[in-house]
Amino acid sequence: MPTRQKIRTAIIGYGRNGESMHGQAVFDSEQFEMVAVADIEPEARNKAEEKFSCNVYENYHQMLDKEQLDLVVIVTRSNQHCEMVCDCMAAEVNTLITKPWCLNEGEAQQMVAAAKRSSKILMPWLPARWGSDFLRLKELIAEGIIGKVFRIYRAEYSFATRNDWQTEKQNGGGYLLNWGPHIIEPPILLADSPVKDIYGSLNQVINPGNVEDLFSTTITLANGVIIQAEYNINAIKKLPRWIVQGDQGTIIVDDTTLTIHAGVPSTPLDPTQKEYMSVAELAITTEELQGNIYGDSSALYKAIAQAVHGEQTYPVTLESTLYLTKIFDAVRQSSIEHQVVKF
Ligand SMILES: NC(=O)c1ccc[n+]([C@@H]2O[C@H](COP(=O)([O-])OP(=O)(O)OC[C@H]3O[C@@H](n4cnc5c(N)ncnc54)[C@H](O)[C@@H]3O)[C@@H](O)[C@H]2O)c1
């Protein structure tokens, strides 16, 4: 079999996540080669040069002009994504854009249009779709182990204050954009039905800046499933990360421990019987989730390599990512108007 050419890769934004997640995934994979990094900070450029012995640029436009690239990975602040994606698409380079891919539907539509004009592909990074919790829950729901799912609760908690660009609206900060891709989309995918209406509440509690550090949302789907998703700050005692309820049981994910409580509710033999009947027999099984609950970068980079080589379609479509952006916009609108938004 002929060996495949390494994918000539560049990163725009070699900061915290550019270095730890994407730089490391490229470094670890034999399918990719880091040929250039662009960052406005000299310190970031020095780090990249040291790690990859690659060309470094202060100005990403110069990098796009000079380098022959197969892939650009954009990991800058969230308010910078749209313009950079459009520039990379216009430069005819395959582009991976971190989450959130942009700030709102208007920007998303601009990027989709830029991708349509380009002969190259735009790949949104939604790692929670590869999360070990999500994948295992998908299997269990498909097996029907808890019957028909009617409600999914998904939450993340922290007890910390942050004081960086993520606390400022002008940078695209806030926990809805930052955490929504991880915790709002997966339960909707599990319930597998279009969104019908959305109630959202965004609050700023302890962080400095001018954006929410807490959000909660209730989403009703066309099949009747109710999704509740929240990011909760200053929460000392963590509640479970997932509670998936079906008509024959409940699955609870507490950190990386998944517990299935399965049982068939009793039905009255005598229909006139009025007493309370608990589930006759409850089977409880527990397992430890293996792998990364936020998505295994090496698995994502395998999918990216296949897409760049034209072997497989990248699994995250632009349409589904645009749909998610519209959901975030509706959560924000609901919070401002204090009412349910029809979707
Ligand atoms: N699990 C995940 O997928 C995950 C985790 C963390 C962050 N992120 C996302 O990654 C993005 C970056 O977050 P971060 O925490 O790494 O931020 P960061 O501030 O640490 O990194 C951003 C980098 O971009 C550089 N930069 C700014 N303007 C630039 C320009 N014009 N050209 C080139 N470089 C420029 C900065 O100098 C900095 O090094 C955010 O959108 C965030 O939501 C994703």
PDB file of C-alpha atoms in Angstrom, residues 20 39 59 80 87 176 184:
ATOM      1  CA  SER A  20      -2.059  21.515  24.804  1.00  0.00           C
ATOM      2  CA  ASP A  39       0.708  33.844  16.849  1.00  0.00           C
ATOM      3  CA  ASN A  59       0.893  37.687  10.837  1.00  0.00           C
ATOM      4  CA  GLN A  80     -11.647  36.042  15.925  1.00  0.00           C
ATOM      5  CA  ASP A  87      -9.644  34.093   5.159  1.00  0.00           C
ATOM      6  CA  LEU A 176     -22.778  29.463  26.914  1.00  0.00           C
ATOM      7  CA  ILE A 184     -26.063  21.294  25.207  1.00  0.00           C
TER       8      ILE A 184
END
